[in-house]
Coordinates of C-alpha atoms and ligand atoms in Angstrom, one line a residue:
M1 CA -4.1 -81.0 -106.1
A2 CA -6.9 -82.8 -103.7
T3 CA -10.3 -82.7 -105.1
D4 CA -13.3 -82.2 -103.0
L5 CA -15.4 -85.4 -104.2
R6 CA -18.3 -84.8 -102.3
L7 CA -21.5 -84.9 -103.9
T8 CA -24.5 -82.7 -103.0
P9 CA -28.0 -84.5 -102.4
S10 CA -29.2 -83.4 -106.0
S11 CA -26.1 -84.9 -107.7
N12 CA -25.7 -88.1 -109.5
L13 CA -25.6 -90.3 -106.1
V14 CA -28.0 -92.3 -107.2
H15 CA -28.3 -95.9 -108.9
P16 CA -27.1 -95.3 -112.7
D17 CA -30.0 -97.8 -113.5
K18 CA -32.8 -95.6 -111.7
D19 CA -34.3 -93.8 -114.8
R20 CA -35.0 -97.7 -116.4
F21 CA -38.5 -98.9 -115.4
L22 CA -37.9 -100.0 -111.7
N23 CA -39.0 -103.7 -111.7
E24 CA -40.9 -104.1 -108.9
E25 CA -40.0 -107.9 -108.6
N26 CA -36.3 -107.5 -108.7
P27 CA -35.5 -107.8 -105.2
F28 CA -31.8 -106.4 -106.0
E29 CA -33.1 -103.2 -107.2
A30 CA -35.5 -103.3 -104.3
M31 CA -32.5 -103.4 -102.0
M32 CA -30.7 -101.0 -103.8
S33 CA -33.4 -98.0 -104.4
R34 CA -33.7 -98.3 -100.6
F35 CA -29.8 -97.9 -100.4
D36 CA -29.7 -95.2 -102.7
R37 CA -32.0 -93.2 -100.6
A38 CA -30.2 -93.4 -97.4
A39 CA -26.8 -92.9 -99.5
Q40 CA -27.9 -89.7 -100.5
L41 CA -29.5 -88.7 -97.1
L42 CA -26.0 -89.8 -95.3
D43 CA -23.9 -87.6 -98.2
L44 CA -22.2 -90.6 -98.8
E45 CA -18.6 -90.0 -100.3
P46 CA -19.2 -91.3 -104.1
G47 CA -15.9 -93.7 -103.7
L48 CA -17.7 -95.6 -100.9
Y49 CA -21.2 -95.5 -102.7
K50 CA -19.6 -97.3 -105.8
V51 CA -17.6 -99.9 -103.5
L52 CA -20.7 -100.6 -101.3
R53 CA -23.3 -101.0 -104.1
H54 CA -21.2 -104.2 -105.6
P55 CA -20.6 -107.4 -104.0
E56 CA -17.6 -108.5 -103.2
K57 CA -17.7 -111.9 -104.3
Q58 CA -20.1 -113.8 -106.4
I59 CA -19.7 -117.7 -106.4
T60 CA -21.5 -120.0 -109.0
V61 CA -21.5 -123.6 -108.7
S62 CA -22.8 -126.3 -110.7
V63 CA -23.8 -129.2 -108.5
P64 CA -23.8 -132.8 -109.4
V65 CA -25.9 -135.0 -107.5
M66 CA -26.5 -138.8 -108.3
M67 CA -30.5 -139.2 -107.7
D68 CA -32.4 -142.0 -106.3
N69 CA -33.1 -143.2 -109.8
G70 CA -29.6 -143.6 -110.5
E71 CA -29.3 -140.9 -112.7
L72 CA -27.2 -137.7 -112.4
E73 CA -28.7 -134.3 -112.3
V74 CA -26.9 -131.3 -112.2
F75 CA -28.3 -128.1 -109.8
T76 CA -27.2 -124.4 -109.9
G77 CA -26.1 -123.0 -106.4
Y78 CA -24.9 -119.6 -105.7
R79 CA -22.9 -118.0 -102.5
V80 CA -22.6 -114.2 -102.2
L81 CA -20.5 -112.4 -99.8
Y82 CA -21.5 -108.7 -100.2
N83 CA -19.2 -107.4 -97.9
T84 CA -16.9 -108.6 -95.0
V85 CA -15.4 -105.2 -94.0
R86 CA -16.8 -105.5 -90.3
G87 CA -16.3 -109.4 -90.0
P88 CA -16.9 -112.6 -91.9
A89 CA -19.5 -112.8 -94.1
K90 CA -22.9 -114.0 -92.7
G91 CA -26.0 -115.5 -93.9
G92 CA -28.2 -118.2 -94.5
I93 CA -28.6 -121.0 -97.5
R94 CA -31.8 -121.4 -99.2
F95 CA -33.0 -124.4 -101.3
D96 CA -35.9 -123.0 -103.6
L97 CA -37.0 -123.3 -107.2
Q98 CA -37.4 -119.4 -107.0
V99 CA -33.2 -118.6 -106.1
T100 CA -31.8 -116.6 -108.8
L101 CA -28.6 -114.8 -108.5
E102 CA -30.2 -111.5 -108.5
E103 CA -32.0 -112.6 -105.1
V104 CA -29.1 -113.9 -103.7
K105 CA -27.0 -110.8 -104.2
A106 CA -30.2 -109.0 -102.6
L107 CA -30.5 -110.8 -99.7
A108 CA -26.4 -110.8 -99.1
A109 CA -26.6 -107.1 -99.0
W110 CA -29.8 -107.2 -96.7
M111 CA -27.7 -109.3 -94.4
T112 CA -24.7 -106.7 -94.6
W113 CA -27.1 -104.1 -93.3
K114 CA -28.9 -106.2 -90.9
C115 CA -25.8 -107.2 -89.1
A116 CA -24.8 -103.6 -89.0
V117 CA -27.9 -102.2 -87.6
V118 CA -27.8 -104.9 -84.6
N119 CA -24.3 -104.0 -84.5
L120 CA -22.8 -107.4 -85.0
P121 CA -19.6 -108.0 -85.7
F122 CA -20.1 -109.6 -89.2
G123 CA -20.3 -108.7 -92.8
G124 CA -23.3 -110.1 -95.1
A125 CA -23.5 -113.1 -97.3
K126 CA -26.5 -115.4 -99.0
G127 CA -26.2 -119.0 -100.5
G128 CA -28.8 -120.6 -102.7
V129 CA -29.3 -123.7 -104.5
I130 CA -32.0 -123.8 -107.2
C131 CA -33.9 -126.7 -106.4
D132 CA -36.9 -128.0 -105.2
P133 CA -36.5 -129.8 -101.6
S134 CA -40.2 -131.0 -101.2
A135 CA -39.6 -133.5 -104.6
M136 CA -36.5 -134.8 -102.9
S137 CA -35.1 -137.6 -100.6
V138 CA -33.4 -136.8 -97.4
G139 CA -30.6 -139.0 -99.3
E140 CA -30.7 -136.6 -102.3
L141 CA -30.7 -133.7 -100.1
E142 CA -28.0 -134.8 -98.0
R143 CA -25.7 -135.6 -101.7
L144 CA -27.1 -132.0 -102.6
T145 CA -25.6 -130.4 -99.5
R146 CA -22.5 -131.9 -99.3
R147 CA -21.6 -131.4 -102.8
Y148 CA -22.6 -127.8 -102.8
T149 CA -20.5 -127.3 -99.7
A150 CA -17.5 -128.5 -101.5
G151 CA -18.0 -126.2 -104.3
I152 CA -18.1 -123.3 -102.1
I153 CA -15.8 -124.3 -99.3
H154 CA -12.9 -122.0 -100.1
T155 CA -14.7 -119.2 -99.2
L156 CA -16.0 -121.0 -96.0
G157 CA -14.3 -120.7 -92.5
P158 CA -15.5 -119.6 -89.1
D159 CA -13.3 -116.4 -89.6
S160 CA -14.1 -115.8 -93.5
D161 CA -17.9 -117.3 -94.1
V162 CA -20.2 -118.6 -92.0
P163 CA -23.7 -119.9 -93.4
A164 CA -27.1 -120.8 -91.5
P165 CA -30.7 -121.9 -92.1
D166 CA -32.6 -120.1 -94.8
V167 CA -35.7 -120.9 -96.7
N168 CA -36.2 -124.8 -96.9
T169 CA -33.2 -125.7 -95.1
N170 CA -32.6 -126.4 -91.3
E171 CA -30.5 -127.7 -88.5
R172 CA -30.2 -131.2 -90.5
V173 CA -28.7 -129.1 -93.6
M174 CA -26.4 -127.5 -91.0
A175 CA -25.2 -130.5 -89.8
W176 CA -24.1 -132.1 -93.3
V177 CA -22.4 -128.5 -93.9
M178 CA -20.3 -128.7 -90.7
D179 CA -19.2 -132.5 -91.5
T180 CA -18.5 -132.1 -94.8
Y181 CA -16.5 -129.0 -94.1
S182 CA -14.8 -130.2 -90.8
M183 CA -13.8 -133.8 -93.2
H184 CA -12.3 -131.7 -95.6
H185 CA -10.1 -129.9 -93.0
R186 CA -9.6 -133.0 -91.1
H187 CA -10.8 -131.7 -87.7
T188 CA -14.1 -130.8 -86.5
V189 CA -14.8 -127.1 -87.0
T190 CA -18.4 -126.2 -85.1
A191 CA -18.2 -122.1 -86.2
V192 CA -18.4 -122.7 -89.1
V193 CA -22.1 -123.0 -89.2
T194 CA -24.6 -121.8 -87.1
G195 CA -28.2 -123.3 -86.5
K196 CA -26.9 -126.3 -85.9
P197 CA -28.3 -129.1 -83.7
V198 CA -27.6 -128.3 -80.0
E199 CA -26.1 -131.5 -79.5
M200 CA -23.3 -130.3 -82.0
G201 CA -22.5 -126.8 -81.2
G202 CA -25.6 -125.2 -81.8
S203 CA -27.4 -122.7 -79.3
L204 CA -30.6 -123.1 -76.9
G205 CA -33.0 -120.3 -78.7
R206 CA -31.5 -120.3 -82.4
R207 CA -34.5 -121.9 -83.5
E208 CA -37.1 -119.6 -82.2
A209 CA -35.0 -116.4 -82.4
T210 CA -36.3 -114.7 -85.6
G211 CA -39.5 -115.3 -84.2
R212 CA -38.9 -113.9 -81.2
G213 CA -37.1 -110.9 -82.5
C214 CA -40.3 -110.3 -84.0
M215 CA -41.9 -110.5 -81.1
I216 CA -39.9 -108.0 -79.2
V217 CA -40.0 -105.4 -81.9
T218 CA -43.9 -105.6 -82.6
K219 CA -44.1 -105.0 -78.5
E220 CA -41.6 -101.8 -78.9
A221 CA -43.6 -100.5 -81.6
L222 CA -46.8 -100.7 -79.8
R223 CA -45.5 -99.2 -76.9
H224 CA -44.1 -96.4 -78.9
L225 CA -47.6 -96.1 -80.9
G226 CA -49.0 -96.0 -77.3
M227 CA -51.2 -99.2 -77.8
K228 CA -51.4 -101.8 -75.1
V229 CA -50.1 -105.6 -76.3
A230 CA -53.1 -107.1 -74.4
G231 CA -55.8 -107.7 -77.2
T232 CA -53.7 -106.6 -80.1
T233 CA -55.1 -108.4 -83.3
V234 CA -52.6 -109.7 -85.9
A235 CA -52.5 -111.6 -89.1
V236 CA -49.1 -114.2 -89.8
Q237 CA -48.2 -114.5 -93.2
G238 CA -46.2 -118.1 -93.3
F239 CA -45.9 -120.3 -90.7
G240 CA -42.6 -121.8 -91.0
N241 CA -39.8 -121.3 -88.4
V242 CA -40.2 -117.8 -88.1
G243 CA -44.3 -117.0 -88.7
S244 CA -45.4 -119.6 -86.2
V245 CA -43.0 -118.8 -83.4
A246 CA -43.7 -115.1 -83.6
A247 CA -47.5 -115.9 -83.5
Q248 CA -47.1 -118.4 -80.5
L249 CA -45.2 -115.9 -78.5
L250 CA -47.4 -112.9 -79.3
A251 CA -50.4 -115.2 -78.6
R252 CA -48.6 -115.7 -75.2
E253 CA -48.2 -112.0 -74.7
G254 CA -52.1 -111.5 -74.8
C255 CA -52.5 -110.5 -78.4
K256 CA -55.4 -111.9 -80.5
I257 CA -53.6 -113.9 -83.7
R258 CA -56.6 -113.6 -86.0
A259 CA -55.2 -114.9 -89.5
I260 CA -52.5 -117.4 -90.0
S261 CA -51.3 -119.0 -93.7
D262 CA -48.9 -121.1 -95.5
R263 CA -48.7 -122.3 -98.7
T264 CA -51.9 -124.4 -98.6
G265 CA -53.9 -121.6 -97.8
A266 CA -54.8 -118.7 -95.6
Y267 CA -57.2 -119.1 -91.6
Y268 CA -59.2 -116.3 -90.1
N269 CA -61.1 -116.5 -86.9
T270 CA -62.2 -113.2 -85.6
N271 CA -61.6 -114.4 -81.9
G272 CA -58.2 -115.6 -82.2
I273 CA -56.9 -118.4 -83.6
D274 CA -55.4 -121.3 -81.1
V275 CA -52.0 -121.1 -82.3
D276 CA -50.4 -123.8 -80.1
A277 CA -53.2 -126.4 -81.9
A278 CA -52.2 -124.9 -85.2
I279 CA -48.5 -125.6 -84.4
E280 CA -49.4 -129.3 -83.5
F281 CA -51.8 -129.9 -86.3
V282 CA -48.7 -128.8 -88.5
K283 CA -46.2 -131.3 -86.6
Q284 CA -48.9 -134.0 -87.4
H285 CA -50.0 -133.0 -90.9
R286 CA -46.8 -130.9 -92.4
T287 CA -48.9 -128.1 -93.3
L288 CA -52.0 -126.3 -92.4
E289 CA -54.1 -128.1 -95.2
G290 CA -57.3 -128.9 -93.3
F291 CA -57.1 -126.8 -90.0
K292 CA -60.3 -126.5 -88.8
D293 CA -60.2 -123.5 -86.2
G294 CA -60.8 -121.0 -88.7
E295 CA -62.6 -119.7 -91.9
Q296 CA -60.5 -120.5 -94.9
I297 CA -59.6 -116.8 -96.6
S298 CA -57.2 -116.1 -99.5
N299 CA -53.7 -114.6 -99.2
E300 CA -54.8 -111.5 -100.2
E301 CA -57.5 -111.5 -97.8
L302 CA -55.1 -112.0 -94.8
L303 CA -52.8 -109.1 -96.1
T304 CA -56.2 -106.8 -96.1
A305 CA -57.4 -108.3 -92.6
D306 CA -58.8 -106.1 -90.0
V307 CA -55.8 -106.2 -87.1
D308 CA -53.6 -104.2 -85.9
V309 CA -50.0 -106.1 -86.7
L310 CA -49.4 -107.9 -89.9
L311 CA -46.4 -109.7 -89.6
P312 CA -45.5 -111.2 -93.5
A313 CA -43.2 -114.2 -92.6
A314 CA -42.9 -116.2 -95.9
L315 CA -41.4 -114.6 -99.0
E316 CA -40.5 -111.5 -101.1
N317 CA -42.3 -109.2 -102.7
V318 CA -46.0 -109.9 -101.0
I319 CA -46.7 -106.0 -100.1
T320 CA -46.7 -104.4 -103.4
S321 CA -47.9 -100.8 -105.3
K322 CA -51.2 -103.0 -105.8
N323 CA -52.6 -104.0 -102.5
A324 CA -50.4 -101.5 -99.7
A325 CA -53.4 -99.5 -100.2
K326 CA -55.8 -101.6 -98.5
I327 CA -53.8 -103.0 -96.0
Q328 CA -55.6 -102.2 -92.3
A329 CA -52.5 -102.7 -89.8
K330 CA -51.5 -100.0 -88.3
I331 CA -48.3 -102.0 -87.8
V332 CA -46.0 -104.2 -90.3
C333 CA -43.4 -106.4 -88.7
E334 CA -41.4 -108.0 -91.4
G335 CA -40.5 -110.9 -90.5
A336 CA -39.4 -112.0 -93.9
N337 CA -36.8 -110.6 -96.1
G338 CA -37.9 -108.2 -98.3
P339 CA -41.8 -108.8 -98.1
T340 CA -42.4 -105.0 -99.4
T341 CA -41.4 -103.7 -102.5
A342 CA -39.8 -100.2 -103.1
G343 CA -43.1 -99.0 -104.9
A344 CA -45.0 -99.8 -102.0
D345 CA -43.3 -98.2 -99.3
S346 CA -44.6 -94.5 -100.0
I347 CA -48.3 -96.3 -100.0
L348 CA -47.5 -97.2 -96.7
D349 CA -46.0 -94.0 -95.5
E350 CA -49.0 -92.2 -96.4
K351 CA -51.2 -94.3 -94.9
E352 CA -49.0 -93.7 -91.8
I353 CA -48.2 -97.4 -91.3
F354 CA -45.5 -98.3 -89.0
V355 CA -43.5 -100.6 -90.4
I356 CA -40.7 -102.1 -88.7
P357 CA -38.2 -103.1 -91.8
D358 CA -36.8 -106.9 -92.4
I359 CA -33.5 -105.9 -91.5
L360 CA -34.0 -104.9 -88.2
A361 CA -37.4 -107.0 -87.5
N362 CA -36.0 -110.2 -88.4
A363 CA -32.5 -109.7 -86.9
G364 CA -33.1 -112.0 -84.2
G365 CA -32.3 -115.2 -86.4
V366 CA -28.7 -113.8 -86.9
T367 CA -28.2 -112.2 -83.3
V368 CA -28.4 -115.6 -81.9
S369 CA -26.3 -117.2 -84.8
Y370 CA -23.6 -114.8 -83.5
F371 CA -24.2 -115.8 -80.0
E372 CA -23.8 -119.3 -81.1
W373 CA -20.5 -118.6 -83.4
V374 CA -19.2 -116.8 -79.8
Q375 CA -20.2 -120.0 -77.8
D376 CA -18.6 -122.4 -80.4
R377 CA -15.4 -120.4 -80.5
G378 CA -15.4 -120.1 -76.7
G379 CA -16.5 -123.9 -76.0
Y380 CA -18.5 -122.3 -73.3
F381 CA -22.4 -122.9 -73.6
W382 CA -25.1 -120.2 -72.1
S383 CA -28.6 -121.3 -70.6
E384 CA -31.5 -120.7 -72.9
E385 CA -32.4 -117.7 -70.3
T386 CA -28.9 -116.2 -70.8
V387 CA -29.3 -116.2 -74.7
N388 CA -33.0 -115.1 -74.5
E389 CA -32.2 -112.0 -72.1
R390 CA -29.5 -110.9 -74.5
L391 CA -31.3 -111.1 -77.7
T392 CA -34.2 -109.0 -75.8
D393 CA -31.3 -106.5 -74.9
I394 CA -29.7 -106.3 -78.5
M395 CA -33.3 -106.2 -80.2
R396 CA -34.5 -103.2 -77.8
R397 CA -31.6 -101.2 -78.3
S398 CA -31.4 -101.8 -82.0
F399 CA -35.0 -100.7 -82.2
A400 CA -34.5 -97.6 -80.4
E401 CA -31.4 -96.4 -82.3
V402 CA -33.6 -96.8 -85.4
L403 CA -36.5 -95.0 -83.9
R404 CA -34.1 -92.1 -82.6
S405 CA -32.5 -91.8 -86.3
S406 CA -36.3 -91.7 -87.7
M407 CA -37.3 -89.0 -85.6
Q408 CA -33.9 -87.2 -85.9
H409 CA -33.8 -87.2 -89.7
R410 CA -37.5 -87.6 -90.3
V411 CA -37.6 -90.3 -91.9
N412 CA -39.2 -94.0 -91.7
M413 CA -38.2 -96.7 -90.1
R414 CA -36.7 -98.6 -93.0
T415 CA -34.7 -95.3 -94.4
A416 CA -33.4 -94.7 -90.7
A417 CA -32.5 -98.6 -90.2
Y418 CA -30.6 -98.5 -93.7
M419 CA -28.7 -95.0 -92.4
T420 CA -28.1 -96.7 -89.3
S421 CA -26.8 -99.6 -91.0
I422 CA -24.8 -97.8 -94.0
S423 CA -23.1 -95.4 -91.9
R424 CA -21.6 -98.2 -89.9
V425 CA -20.3 -100.2 -92.6
A426 CA -19.0 -96.9 -94.1
A427 CA -17.3 -95.9 -91.0
V428 CA -15.3 -99.3 -90.8
H429 CA -14.1 -98.9 -94.4
K430 CA -13.0 -95.2 -93.7
L431 CA -10.8 -96.3 -90.8
R432 CA -9.5 -99.1 -92.4
G433 CA -9.2 -97.2 -95.9
I434 CA -9.9 -99.1 -99.4
Y435 CA -7.0 -101.1 -100.6
A436 CA -7.5 -99.6 -104.5
Ligands
LIG501 N1 -31.4 -116.8 -92.6 C1 -31.4 -115.9 -91.7 C2 -31.6 -114.4 -91.9 O1 -32.1 -114.1 -93.2 C3 -30.4 -116.0 -90.6 C4 -28.9 -115.8 -91.1 C5 -28.0 -116.2 -90.1 O2 -28.3 -116.5 -89.1 O3 -26.6 -116.5 -90.4 O4 -31.8 -113.6 -91.4

């Protein structure tokens, strides 16, 4: 006899660990609590719910590296494929001392929802190696990258798992990943990674794509709230690939960038920071330390500064239940992955702050990664103008879809983004059936 396994919203369709004290800092729990809320609102079938709360594959590798001093060091690396029902796994590799398996799992899940929210034919993955790249030579980094790649090579491939840059990795690291994979496969395979140098199959516009995407959705949010772009004041946390480009492009649109920061400190100028000068300064000095065009403030002061838009573009867990009440911005555009803890969500809601959630706000990067993969596979490359036009189309359309869903279901943009992406992933699972 067929049993109706559908659960009512008040049923046990929640994370089994929900009653345990929610650890604000645990990114997997942060992801899961948002996932649970969206799954409940979607009345997701219990079987599918169970499938979607487990990563498909988790790989841990030991990575021996010959250091410059002649001693062997062994690093730990991870690659998590969260879900691949919609296509090859996609997601970056980060090198950082803070990397944990829990974090990589959360980031891989976020990649799954991110690719689905902008409707790319990809699943989600993430990789990480526990290391301090700032304390390593170029040679050590190359050996680390190649040995890590060899360790996870069985999962990689243009049709199975396609890495990209993330925190502390860049084009050069992607070139080593691509070369190592290609050497093992005995022929050149450009489409195995994205975010490569343009000379070897990278896409024009890829480096700026995440920051450009943040600029596009910030403008959409301003328009939705009836605010003018010109003169809008902005604080940007993080001055890497995402923060610096978003700041520069928003400044070009007429916004006033009042505050910027990096790991060495934060700088505030009520009349607006000269972002081009700051980028030039970082090119020369590597960090913002000693930058003079603004008074030095604390990171906490940057987050709670008197601005219209706050753009966290650094690491996870910076907007928490402790500081959320003090945020003055009307819009938060999440350039980083997971900058807001689950505990802070309701506080931002109460303050009626319009949050453009990470899985939508920073999806510009993976969108141009998708363009790069398409170009590599077709062997035909697009102009930067075409890349930027297509990126703008996808970001605007995705913003509009999430906004529509948020109004229809009377939920915030984050929950609407999760609902949109989870329903897309679930739909493909239903069509394919679960091979159980
Ligand atoms: N690391 C970026 C992200 O978190 C890009 C991932 C990709 O392009 O695959 O979205």
